[in-house]
PDB file of C-alpha atoms in Angstrom:
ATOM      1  CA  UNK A   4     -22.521 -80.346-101.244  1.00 40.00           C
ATOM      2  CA  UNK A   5     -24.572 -79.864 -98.217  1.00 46.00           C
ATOM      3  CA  UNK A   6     -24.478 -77.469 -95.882  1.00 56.00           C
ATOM      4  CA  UNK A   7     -22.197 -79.188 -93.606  1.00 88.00           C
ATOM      5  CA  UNK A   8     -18.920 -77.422 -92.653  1.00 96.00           C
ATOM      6  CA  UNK A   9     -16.801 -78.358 -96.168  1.00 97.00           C
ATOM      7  CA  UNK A  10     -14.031 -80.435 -95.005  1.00 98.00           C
ATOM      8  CA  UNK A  11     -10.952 -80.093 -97.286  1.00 98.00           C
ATOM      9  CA  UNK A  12      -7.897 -81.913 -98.530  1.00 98.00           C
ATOM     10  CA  UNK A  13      -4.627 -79.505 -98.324  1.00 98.00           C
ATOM     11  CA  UNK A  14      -2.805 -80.492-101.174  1.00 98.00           C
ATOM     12  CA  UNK A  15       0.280 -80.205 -99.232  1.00 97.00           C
ATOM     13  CA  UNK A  16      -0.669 -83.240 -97.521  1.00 98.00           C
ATOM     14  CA  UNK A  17      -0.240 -85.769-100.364  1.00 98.00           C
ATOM     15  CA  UNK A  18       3.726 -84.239-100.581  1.00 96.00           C
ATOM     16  CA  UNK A  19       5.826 -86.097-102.201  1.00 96.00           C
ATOM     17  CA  UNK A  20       3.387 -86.707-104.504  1.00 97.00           C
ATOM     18  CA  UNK A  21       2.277 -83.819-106.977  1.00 97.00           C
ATOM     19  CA  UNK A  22      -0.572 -81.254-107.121  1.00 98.00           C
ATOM     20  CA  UNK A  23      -2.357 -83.788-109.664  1.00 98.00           C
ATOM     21  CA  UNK A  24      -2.284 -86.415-106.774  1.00 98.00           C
ATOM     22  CA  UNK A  25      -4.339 -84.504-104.222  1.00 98.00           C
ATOM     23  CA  UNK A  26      -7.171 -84.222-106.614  1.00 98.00           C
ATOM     24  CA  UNK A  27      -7.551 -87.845-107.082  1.00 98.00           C
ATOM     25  CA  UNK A  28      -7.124 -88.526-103.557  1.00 98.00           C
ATOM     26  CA  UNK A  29      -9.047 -86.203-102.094  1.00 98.00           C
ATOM     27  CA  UNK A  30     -12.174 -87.828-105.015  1.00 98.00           C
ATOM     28  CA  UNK A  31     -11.044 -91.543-103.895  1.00 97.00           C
ATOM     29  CA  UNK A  32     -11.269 -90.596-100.046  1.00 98.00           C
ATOM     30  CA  UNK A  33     -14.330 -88.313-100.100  1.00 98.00           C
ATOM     31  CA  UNK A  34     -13.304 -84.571 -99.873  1.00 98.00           C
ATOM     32  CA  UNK A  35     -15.723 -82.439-100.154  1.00 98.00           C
ATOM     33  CA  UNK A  36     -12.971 -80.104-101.693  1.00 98.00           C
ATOM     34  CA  UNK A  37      -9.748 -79.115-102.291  1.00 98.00           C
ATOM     35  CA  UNK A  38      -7.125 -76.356-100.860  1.00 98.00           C
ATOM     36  CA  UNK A  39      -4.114 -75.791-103.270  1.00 98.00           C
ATOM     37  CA  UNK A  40      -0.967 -74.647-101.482  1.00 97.00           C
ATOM     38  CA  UNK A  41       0.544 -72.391-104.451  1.00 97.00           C
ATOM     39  CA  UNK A  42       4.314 -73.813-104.640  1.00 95.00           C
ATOM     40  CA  UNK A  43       7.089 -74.788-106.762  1.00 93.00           C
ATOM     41  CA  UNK A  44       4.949 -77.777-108.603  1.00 95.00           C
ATOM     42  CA  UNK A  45       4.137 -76.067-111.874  1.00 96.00           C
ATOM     43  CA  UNK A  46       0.234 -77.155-111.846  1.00 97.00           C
ATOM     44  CA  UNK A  47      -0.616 -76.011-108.376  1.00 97.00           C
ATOM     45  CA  UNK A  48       0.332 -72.543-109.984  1.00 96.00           C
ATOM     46  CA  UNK A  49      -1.246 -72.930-113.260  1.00 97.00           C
ATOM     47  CA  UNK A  50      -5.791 -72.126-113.195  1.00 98.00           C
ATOM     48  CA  UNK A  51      -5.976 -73.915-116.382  1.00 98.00           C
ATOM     49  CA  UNK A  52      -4.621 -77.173-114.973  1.00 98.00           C
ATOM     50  CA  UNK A  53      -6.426 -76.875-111.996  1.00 98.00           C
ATOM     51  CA  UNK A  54      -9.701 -75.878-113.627  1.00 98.00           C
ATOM     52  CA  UNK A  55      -9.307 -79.338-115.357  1.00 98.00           C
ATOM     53  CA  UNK A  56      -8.384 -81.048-112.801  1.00 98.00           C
ATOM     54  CA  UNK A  57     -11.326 -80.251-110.485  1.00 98.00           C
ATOM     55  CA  UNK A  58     -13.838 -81.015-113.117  1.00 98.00           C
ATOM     56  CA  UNK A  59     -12.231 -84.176-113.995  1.00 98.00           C
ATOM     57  CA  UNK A  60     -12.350 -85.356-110.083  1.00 98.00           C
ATOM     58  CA  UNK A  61     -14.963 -83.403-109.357  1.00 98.00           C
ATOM     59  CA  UNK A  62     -13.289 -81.929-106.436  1.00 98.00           C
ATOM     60  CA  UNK A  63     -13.927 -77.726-106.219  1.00 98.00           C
ATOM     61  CA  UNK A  64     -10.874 -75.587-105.116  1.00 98.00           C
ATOM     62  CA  UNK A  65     -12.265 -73.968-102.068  1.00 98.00           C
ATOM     63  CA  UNK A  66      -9.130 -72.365-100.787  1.00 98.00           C
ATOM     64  CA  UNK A  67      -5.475 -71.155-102.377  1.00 98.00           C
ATOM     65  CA  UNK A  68      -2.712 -71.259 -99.870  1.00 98.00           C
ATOM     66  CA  UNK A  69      -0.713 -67.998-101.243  1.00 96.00           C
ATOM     67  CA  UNK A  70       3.112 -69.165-101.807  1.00 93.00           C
ATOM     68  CA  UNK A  71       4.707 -67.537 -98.339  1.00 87.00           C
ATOM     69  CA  UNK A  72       6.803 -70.627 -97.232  1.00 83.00           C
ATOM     70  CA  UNK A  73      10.452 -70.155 -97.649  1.00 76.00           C
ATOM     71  CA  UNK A  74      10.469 -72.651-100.322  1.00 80.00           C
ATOM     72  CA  UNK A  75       8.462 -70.621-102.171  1.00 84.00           C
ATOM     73  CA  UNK A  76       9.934 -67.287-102.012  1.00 84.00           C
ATOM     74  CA  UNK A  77      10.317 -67.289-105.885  1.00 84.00           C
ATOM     75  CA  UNK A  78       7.141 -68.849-106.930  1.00 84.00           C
ATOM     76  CA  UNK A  79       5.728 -66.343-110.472  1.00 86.00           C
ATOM     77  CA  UNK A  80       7.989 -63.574-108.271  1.00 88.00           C
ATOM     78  CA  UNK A  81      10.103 -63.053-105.534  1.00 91.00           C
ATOM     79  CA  UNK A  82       7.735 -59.752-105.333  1.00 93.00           C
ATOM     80  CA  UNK A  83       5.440 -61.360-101.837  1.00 94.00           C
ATOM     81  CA  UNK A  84       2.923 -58.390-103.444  1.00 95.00           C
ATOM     82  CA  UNK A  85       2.725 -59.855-106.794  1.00 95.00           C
ATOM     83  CA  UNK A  86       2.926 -63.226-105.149  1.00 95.00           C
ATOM     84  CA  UNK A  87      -0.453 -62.808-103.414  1.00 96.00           C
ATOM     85  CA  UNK A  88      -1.987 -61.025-106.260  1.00 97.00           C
ATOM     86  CA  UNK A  89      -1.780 -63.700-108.455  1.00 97.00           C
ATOM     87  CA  UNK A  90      -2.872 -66.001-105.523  1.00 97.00           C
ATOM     88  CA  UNK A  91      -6.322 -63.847-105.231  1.00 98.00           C
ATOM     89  CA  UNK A  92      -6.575 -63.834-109.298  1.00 98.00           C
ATOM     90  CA  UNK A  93      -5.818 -67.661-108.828  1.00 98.00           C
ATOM     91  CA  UNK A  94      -8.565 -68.016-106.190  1.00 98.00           C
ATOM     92  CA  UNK A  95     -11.411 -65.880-108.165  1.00 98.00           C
ATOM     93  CA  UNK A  96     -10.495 -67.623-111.668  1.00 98.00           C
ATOM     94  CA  UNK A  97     -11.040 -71.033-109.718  1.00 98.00           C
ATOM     95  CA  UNK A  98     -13.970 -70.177-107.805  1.00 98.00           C
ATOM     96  CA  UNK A  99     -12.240 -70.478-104.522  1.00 98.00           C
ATOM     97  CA  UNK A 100     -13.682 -68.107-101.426  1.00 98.00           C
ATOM     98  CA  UNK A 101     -10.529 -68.173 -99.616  1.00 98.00           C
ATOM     99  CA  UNK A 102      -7.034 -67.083 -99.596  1.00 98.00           C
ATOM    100  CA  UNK A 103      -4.656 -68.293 -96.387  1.00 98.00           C
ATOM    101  CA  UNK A 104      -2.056 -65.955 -96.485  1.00 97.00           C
ATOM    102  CA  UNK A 105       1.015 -65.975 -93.497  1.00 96.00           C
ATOM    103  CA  UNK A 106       2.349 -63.003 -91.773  1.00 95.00           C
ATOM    104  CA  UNK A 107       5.545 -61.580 -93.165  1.00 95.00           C
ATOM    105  CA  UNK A 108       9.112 -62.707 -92.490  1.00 94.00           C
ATOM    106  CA  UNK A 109      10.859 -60.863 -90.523  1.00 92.00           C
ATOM    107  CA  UNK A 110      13.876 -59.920 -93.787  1.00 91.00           C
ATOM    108  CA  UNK A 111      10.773 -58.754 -95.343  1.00 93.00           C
ATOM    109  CA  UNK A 112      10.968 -55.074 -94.174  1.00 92.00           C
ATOM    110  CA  UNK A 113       8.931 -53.531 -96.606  1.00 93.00           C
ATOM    111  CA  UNK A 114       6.286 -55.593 -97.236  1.00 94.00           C
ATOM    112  CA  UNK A 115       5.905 -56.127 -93.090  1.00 94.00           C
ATOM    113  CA  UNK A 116       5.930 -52.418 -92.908  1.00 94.00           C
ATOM    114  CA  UNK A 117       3.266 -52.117 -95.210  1.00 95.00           C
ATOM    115  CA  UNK A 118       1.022 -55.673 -94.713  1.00 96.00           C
ATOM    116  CA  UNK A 119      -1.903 -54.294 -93.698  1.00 94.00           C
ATOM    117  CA  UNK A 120      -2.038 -51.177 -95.775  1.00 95.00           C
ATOM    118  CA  UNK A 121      -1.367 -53.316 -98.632  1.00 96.00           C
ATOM    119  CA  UNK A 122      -3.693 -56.005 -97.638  1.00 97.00           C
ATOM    120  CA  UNK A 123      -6.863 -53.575 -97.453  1.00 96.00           C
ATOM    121  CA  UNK A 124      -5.681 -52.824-101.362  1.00 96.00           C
ATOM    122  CA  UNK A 125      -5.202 -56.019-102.422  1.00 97.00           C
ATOM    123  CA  UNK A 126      -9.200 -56.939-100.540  1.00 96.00           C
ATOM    124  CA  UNK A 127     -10.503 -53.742-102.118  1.00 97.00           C
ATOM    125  CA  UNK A 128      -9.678 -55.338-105.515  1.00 97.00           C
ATOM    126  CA  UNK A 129     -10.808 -58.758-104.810  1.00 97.00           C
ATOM    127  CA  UNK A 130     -13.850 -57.949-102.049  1.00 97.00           C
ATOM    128  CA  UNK A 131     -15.236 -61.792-102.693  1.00 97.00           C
ATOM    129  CA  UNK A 132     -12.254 -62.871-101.226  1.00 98.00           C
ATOM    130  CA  UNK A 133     -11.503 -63.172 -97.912  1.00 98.00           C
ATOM    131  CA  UNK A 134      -7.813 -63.283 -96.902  1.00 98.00           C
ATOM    132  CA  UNK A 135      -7.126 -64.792 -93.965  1.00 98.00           C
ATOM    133  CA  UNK A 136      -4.080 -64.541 -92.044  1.00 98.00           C
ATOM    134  CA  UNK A 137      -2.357 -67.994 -90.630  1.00 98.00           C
ATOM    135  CA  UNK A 138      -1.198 -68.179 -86.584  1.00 97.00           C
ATOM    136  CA  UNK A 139       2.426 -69.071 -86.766  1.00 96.00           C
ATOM    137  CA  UNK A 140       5.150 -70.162 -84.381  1.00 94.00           C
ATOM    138  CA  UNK A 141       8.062 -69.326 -82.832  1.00 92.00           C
ATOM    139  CA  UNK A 142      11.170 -71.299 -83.941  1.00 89.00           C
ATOM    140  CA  UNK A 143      14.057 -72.689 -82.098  1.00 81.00           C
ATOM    141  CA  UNK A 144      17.789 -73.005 -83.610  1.00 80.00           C
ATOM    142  CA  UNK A 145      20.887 -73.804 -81.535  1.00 77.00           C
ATOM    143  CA  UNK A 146      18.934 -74.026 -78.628  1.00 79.00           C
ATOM    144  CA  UNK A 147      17.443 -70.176 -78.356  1.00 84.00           C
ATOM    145  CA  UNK A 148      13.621 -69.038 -80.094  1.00 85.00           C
ATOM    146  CA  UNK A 149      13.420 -66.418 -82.124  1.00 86.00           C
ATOM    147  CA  UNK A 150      10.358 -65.209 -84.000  1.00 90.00           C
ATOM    148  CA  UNK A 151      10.681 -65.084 -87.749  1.00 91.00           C
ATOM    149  CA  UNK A 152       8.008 -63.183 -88.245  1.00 93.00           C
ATOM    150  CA  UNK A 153       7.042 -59.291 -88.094  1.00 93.00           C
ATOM    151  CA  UNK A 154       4.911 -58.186 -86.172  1.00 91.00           C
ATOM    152  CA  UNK A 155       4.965 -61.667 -84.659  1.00 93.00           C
ATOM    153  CA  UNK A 156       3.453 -65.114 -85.224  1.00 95.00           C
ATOM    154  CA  UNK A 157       0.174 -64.611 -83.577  1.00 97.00           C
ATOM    155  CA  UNK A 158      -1.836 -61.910 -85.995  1.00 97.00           C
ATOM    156  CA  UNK A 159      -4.387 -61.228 -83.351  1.00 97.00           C
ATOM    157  CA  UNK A 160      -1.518 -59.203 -81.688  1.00 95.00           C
ATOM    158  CA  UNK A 161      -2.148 -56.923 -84.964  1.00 93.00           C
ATOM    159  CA  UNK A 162      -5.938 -57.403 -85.679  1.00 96.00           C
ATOM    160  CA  UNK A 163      -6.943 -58.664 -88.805  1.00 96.00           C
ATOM    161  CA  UNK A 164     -10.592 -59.179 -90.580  1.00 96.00           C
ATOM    162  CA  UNK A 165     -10.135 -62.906 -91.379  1.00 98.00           C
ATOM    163  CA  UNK A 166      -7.591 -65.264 -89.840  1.00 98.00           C
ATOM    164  CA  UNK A 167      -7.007 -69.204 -90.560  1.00 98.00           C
ATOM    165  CA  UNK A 168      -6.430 -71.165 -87.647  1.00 98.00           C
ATOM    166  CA  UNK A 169      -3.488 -74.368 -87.393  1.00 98.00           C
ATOM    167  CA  UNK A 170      -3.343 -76.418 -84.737  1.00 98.00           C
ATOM    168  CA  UNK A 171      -0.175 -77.710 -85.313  1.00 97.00           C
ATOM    169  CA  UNK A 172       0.855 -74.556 -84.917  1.00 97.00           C
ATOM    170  CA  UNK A 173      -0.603 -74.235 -81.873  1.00 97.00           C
ATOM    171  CA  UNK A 174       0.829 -77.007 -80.749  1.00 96.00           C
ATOM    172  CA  UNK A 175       4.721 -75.687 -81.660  1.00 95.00           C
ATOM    173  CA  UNK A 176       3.987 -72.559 -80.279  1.00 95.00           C
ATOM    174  CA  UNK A 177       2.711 -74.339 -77.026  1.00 94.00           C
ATOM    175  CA  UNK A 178      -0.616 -72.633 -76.835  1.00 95.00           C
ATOM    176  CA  UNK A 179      -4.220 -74.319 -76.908  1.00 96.00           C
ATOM    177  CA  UNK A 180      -5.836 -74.199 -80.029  1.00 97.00           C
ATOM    178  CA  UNK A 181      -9.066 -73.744 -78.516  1.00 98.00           C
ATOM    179  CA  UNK A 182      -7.369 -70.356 -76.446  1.00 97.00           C
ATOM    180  CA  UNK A 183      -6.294 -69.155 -79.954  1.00 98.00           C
ATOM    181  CA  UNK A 184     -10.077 -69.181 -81.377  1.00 98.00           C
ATOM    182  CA  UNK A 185     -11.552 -67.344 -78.662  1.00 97.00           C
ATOM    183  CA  UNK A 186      -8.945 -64.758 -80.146  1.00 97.00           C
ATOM    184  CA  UNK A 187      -9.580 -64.973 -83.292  1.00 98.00           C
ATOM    185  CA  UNK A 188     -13.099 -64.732 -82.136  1.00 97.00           C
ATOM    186  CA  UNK A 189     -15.876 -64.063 -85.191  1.00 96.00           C
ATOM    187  CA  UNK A 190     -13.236 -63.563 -87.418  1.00 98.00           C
ATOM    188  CA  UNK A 191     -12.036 -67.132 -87.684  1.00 98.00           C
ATOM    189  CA  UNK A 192     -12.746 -68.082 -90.845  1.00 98.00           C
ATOM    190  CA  UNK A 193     -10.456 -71.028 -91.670  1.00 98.00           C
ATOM    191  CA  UNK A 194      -9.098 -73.962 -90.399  1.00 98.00           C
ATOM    192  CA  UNK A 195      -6.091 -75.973 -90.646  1.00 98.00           C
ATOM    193  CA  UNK A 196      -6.648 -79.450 -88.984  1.00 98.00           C
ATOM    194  CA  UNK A 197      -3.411 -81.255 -87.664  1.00 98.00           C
ATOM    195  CA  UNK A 198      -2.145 -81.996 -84.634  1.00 97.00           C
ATOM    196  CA  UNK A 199       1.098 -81.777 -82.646  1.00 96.00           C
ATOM    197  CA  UNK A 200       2.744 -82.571 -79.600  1.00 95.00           C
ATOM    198  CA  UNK A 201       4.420 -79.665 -78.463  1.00 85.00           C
ATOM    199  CA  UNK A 202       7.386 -80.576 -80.005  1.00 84.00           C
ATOM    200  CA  UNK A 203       9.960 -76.847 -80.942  1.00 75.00           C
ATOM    201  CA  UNK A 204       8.592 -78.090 -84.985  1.00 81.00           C
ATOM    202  CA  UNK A 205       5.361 -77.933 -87.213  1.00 87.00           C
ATOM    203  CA  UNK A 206       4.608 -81.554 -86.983  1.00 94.00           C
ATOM    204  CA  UNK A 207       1.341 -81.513 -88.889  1.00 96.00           C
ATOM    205  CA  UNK A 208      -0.266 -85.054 -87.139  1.00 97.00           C
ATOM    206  CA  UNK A 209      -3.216 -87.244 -88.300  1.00 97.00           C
ATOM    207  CA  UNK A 210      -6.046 -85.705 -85.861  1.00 97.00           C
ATOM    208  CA  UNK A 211      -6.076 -87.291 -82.169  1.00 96.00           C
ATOM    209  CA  UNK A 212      -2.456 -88.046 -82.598  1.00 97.00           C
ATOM    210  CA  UNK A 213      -1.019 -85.248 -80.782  1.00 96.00           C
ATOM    211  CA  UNK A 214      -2.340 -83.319 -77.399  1.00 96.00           C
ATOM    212  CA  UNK A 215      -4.450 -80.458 -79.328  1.00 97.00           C
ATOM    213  CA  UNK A 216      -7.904 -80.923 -78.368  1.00 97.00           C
ATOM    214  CA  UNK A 217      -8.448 -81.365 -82.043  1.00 98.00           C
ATOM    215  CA  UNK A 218     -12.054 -82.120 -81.313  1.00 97.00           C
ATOM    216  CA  UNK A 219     -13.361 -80.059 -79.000  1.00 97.00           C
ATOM    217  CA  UNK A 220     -12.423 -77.466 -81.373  1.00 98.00           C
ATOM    218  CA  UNK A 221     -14.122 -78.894 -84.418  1.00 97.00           C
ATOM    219  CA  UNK A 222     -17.272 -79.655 -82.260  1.00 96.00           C
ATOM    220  CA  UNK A 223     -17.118 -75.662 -80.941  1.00 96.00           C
ATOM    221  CA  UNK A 224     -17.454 -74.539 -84.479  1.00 96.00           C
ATOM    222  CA  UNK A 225     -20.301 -75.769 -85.831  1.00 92.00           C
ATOM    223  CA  UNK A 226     -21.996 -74.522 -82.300  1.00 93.00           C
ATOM    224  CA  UNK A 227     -20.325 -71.100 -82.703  1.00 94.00           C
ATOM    225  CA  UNK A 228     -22.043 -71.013 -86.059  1.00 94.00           C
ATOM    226  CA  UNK A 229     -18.737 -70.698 -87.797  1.00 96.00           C
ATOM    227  CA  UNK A 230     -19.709 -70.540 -91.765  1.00 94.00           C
ATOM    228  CA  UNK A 231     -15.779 -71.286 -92.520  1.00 97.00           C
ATOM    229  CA  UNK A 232     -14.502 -74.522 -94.213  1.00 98.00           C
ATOM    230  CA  UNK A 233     -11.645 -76.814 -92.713  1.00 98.00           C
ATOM    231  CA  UNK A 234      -8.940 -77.983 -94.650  1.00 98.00           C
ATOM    232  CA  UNK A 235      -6.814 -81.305 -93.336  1.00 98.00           C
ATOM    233  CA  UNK A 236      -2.748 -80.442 -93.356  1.00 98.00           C
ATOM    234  CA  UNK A 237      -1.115 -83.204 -92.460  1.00 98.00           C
ATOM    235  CA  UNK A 238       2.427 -84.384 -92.737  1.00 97.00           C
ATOM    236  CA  UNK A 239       2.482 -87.995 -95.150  1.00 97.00           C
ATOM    237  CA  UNK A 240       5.915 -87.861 -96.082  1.00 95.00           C
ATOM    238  CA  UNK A 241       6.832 -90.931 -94.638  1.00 94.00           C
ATOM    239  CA  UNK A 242       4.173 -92.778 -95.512  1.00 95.00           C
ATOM    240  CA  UNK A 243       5.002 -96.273 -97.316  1.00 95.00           C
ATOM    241  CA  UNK A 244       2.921 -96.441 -99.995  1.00 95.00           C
ATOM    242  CA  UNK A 245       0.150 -94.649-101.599  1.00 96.00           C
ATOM    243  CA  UNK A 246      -2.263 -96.946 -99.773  1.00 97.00           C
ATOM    244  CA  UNK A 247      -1.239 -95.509 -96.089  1.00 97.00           C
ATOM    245  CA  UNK A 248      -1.359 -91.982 -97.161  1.00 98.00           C
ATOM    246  CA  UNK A 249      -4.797 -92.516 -98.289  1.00 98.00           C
ATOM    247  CA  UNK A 250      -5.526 -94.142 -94.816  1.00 98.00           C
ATOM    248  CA  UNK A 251      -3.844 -91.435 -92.878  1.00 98.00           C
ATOM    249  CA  UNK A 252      -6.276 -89.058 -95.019  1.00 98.00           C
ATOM    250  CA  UNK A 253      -9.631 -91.059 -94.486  1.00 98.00           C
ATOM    251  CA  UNK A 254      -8.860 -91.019 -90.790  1.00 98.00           C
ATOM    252  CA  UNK A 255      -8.264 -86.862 -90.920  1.00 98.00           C
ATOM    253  CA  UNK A 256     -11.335 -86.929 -93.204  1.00 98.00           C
ATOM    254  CA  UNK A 257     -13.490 -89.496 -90.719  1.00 98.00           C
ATOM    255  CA  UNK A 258     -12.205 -87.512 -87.769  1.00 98.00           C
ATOM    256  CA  UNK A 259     -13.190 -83.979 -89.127  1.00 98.00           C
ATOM    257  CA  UNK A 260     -16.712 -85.038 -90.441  1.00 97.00           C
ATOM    258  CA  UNK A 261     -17.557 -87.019 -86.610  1.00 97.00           C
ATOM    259  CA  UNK A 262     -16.374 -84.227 -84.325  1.00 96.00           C
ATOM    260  CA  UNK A 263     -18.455 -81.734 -86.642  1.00 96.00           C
ATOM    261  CA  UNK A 264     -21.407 -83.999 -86.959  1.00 92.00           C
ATOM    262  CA  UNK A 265     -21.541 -84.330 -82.931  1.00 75.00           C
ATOM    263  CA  UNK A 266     -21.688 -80.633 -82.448  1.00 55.00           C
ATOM    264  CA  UNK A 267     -24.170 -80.333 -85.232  1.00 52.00           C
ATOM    265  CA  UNK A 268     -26.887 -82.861 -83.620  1.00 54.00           C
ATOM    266  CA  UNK A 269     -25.776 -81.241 -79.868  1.00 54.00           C
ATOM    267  CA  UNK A 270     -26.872 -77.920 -81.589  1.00 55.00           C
ATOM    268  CA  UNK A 271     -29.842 -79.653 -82.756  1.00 48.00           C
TER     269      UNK A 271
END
C-alpha cells in the first residue's frame, strides 16, 4: 500500500449481501482495505473467518465498526461494555488500527453515565487502538426530533481523543460536514464517506449524489495532513444486481481516490 490516504470498503455497504461479499468486492473493485461493521452475520464477528478471508482477497481489515446499532444490541452480549471489548480484541487480533464506536443511547443510563470513564479503561488496555467516536443525528418520529443519544449526537459537545466523521450524518443532522471537521479539529481520525440530502434519515449516498461537499472535504484532508483512513458507507440495498453495487462502489472508490489525489498534488 502506499502512503496515500487508505480508502476503505465498509462492509455494510455490500448489505444484503454477507460479510464474505465485501471482501471479494472490495479485491474486484480495488480497496485498499476493508472496515467490518461487527453485526448479526456470524463471520463479521468471528477473527478466524476474517483472518482468512483477508488473506484469501488480500484485502487488510483496517477498521472494526463496534456493534452499537440497534440491530445489534445483542451481538456476543447485550453488555455495550463487553460489546466493545471484544470489538478492540477483534481489531488487535486482525491487525486493524481503528475502532468506530457511537455515542450511547439514550436507555443506556449506565453505560452513558460512565462512557468516558469507561472508554479511558477500555484505551488503557488496548493503547494501539484508537477509538473513535461517530457524529450522529437527531431523529424525527411523528413529526417532532428527539435525540437518541446521551450526551447528544455531536461528541465534540463532550470532547473526545479520536472521533470518526459521516457525512451522511451530517447531512440528516443538517450541518456541513466540512463545519463538523473544524470541530473535530486534529482529532479526526476517521472517515465515513456518503452523502445525503438533508433528508430527517441516514441516507448513506454514492459521493456527489447528495449536497455534502463530499469533496472539498476529502481534498482538505490530505492538506490538513490528516494520517486517518476513509472508509466508503454507502446504502446498495436497492441495487439490481451484483453488477450495480459494484458500480455504485467503483464510483465511491474513483471519487475518494480523485478528490484525495487533487489535494495531494495542490499540496505538492
Amino acid at each position: 500500500m502506499s502512503s496515500r490516504v487508505p480508502v476503505l470498503l465498509s462492509s455494510s455497504s455490500v448489505f444484503p449481501e454477507p460479510t464474505a461479499a465485501a471482501f471479494e468486492m472490495a479485491a474486484t473493485v480495488g480497496y485498499d482495505g476493508l472496515e467490518v461493521m461487527v453485526w448479526t452475520d456470524a463471520v463479521s464477528q468471528d477473527a478466524g473467518a476474517l483472518k482468512g478471508l483477508a488473506e484469501h482477497y488480500d484485502v487488510p481489515v483496517l477498521s472494526v465498526h463496534a456493534p452499537c446499532l440497534l440491530v445489534t444490541q445483542r451481538v456476543w452480549s447485550p453488555d455495550p461494555w463487553e460489546r466493545l471489548n471484544r470489538a478492540a480484541q477483534l481489531a488487535e487480533s486482525l491487525g486493524a488500527p481503528t475502532v468506530v464506536v457511537h455515542p450511547p443511547f439514550t436507555w443506556q443510563r449506565d453505560y452513558a453515565k460512565n462512557f468516558a470513564a469507561g472508554l479511558a479503561k477500555v484505551q488503557a488496555r488496548h493503547p494501539d487502538l484508537t477509538f473513535a467516536i461517530e457524529n450522529m443525528f437527531p431523529v424525527k418520529m411523528a413529526g417532532r426530533w428527539f435525540v437518541p443519544y446521551t450526551p447528544g449526537w455531536d461528541p465534540t459537545e463532550t470532547g473526545f481523543d479520536a472521533y470518526t466523521l459521516d457525512l451522511s450524518h451530517c447531512a440528516a443532522a443538517r450541518i456541513d460536514s466540512m463545519e463538523m471537521a473544524a470541530k473535530m479539529g486534529a482529532a479526526l481520525r476517521h472517515v465515513h464517506l456518503g452523502d445525503g440530502t438533508g433528508e430527517a434519515r441516514d441516507e448513506h449516498l454514492v459521493p456527489g449524489r447528495g449536497t455534502q461537499p463530499c469533496a472539498e472535504l476529502l481534498r482538505s484532508l490530505v492538506a490538513d495532513g490528516f494520517t486517518g483512513s476513509v472508509a466508503c458507507e454507502i446504502n446498495t440495498r436497492k441495487a439490481a444486481s451484483r453488477a450495480v453495487r459494484e458500480a455504485d462502489l467503483r464510483e465511491s472508490l474513483e471519487f475518494a481516490r480523485r478528490h484525495l489525489a487533487e489535494s495531494a498534488v495542490s499540496k505538492a
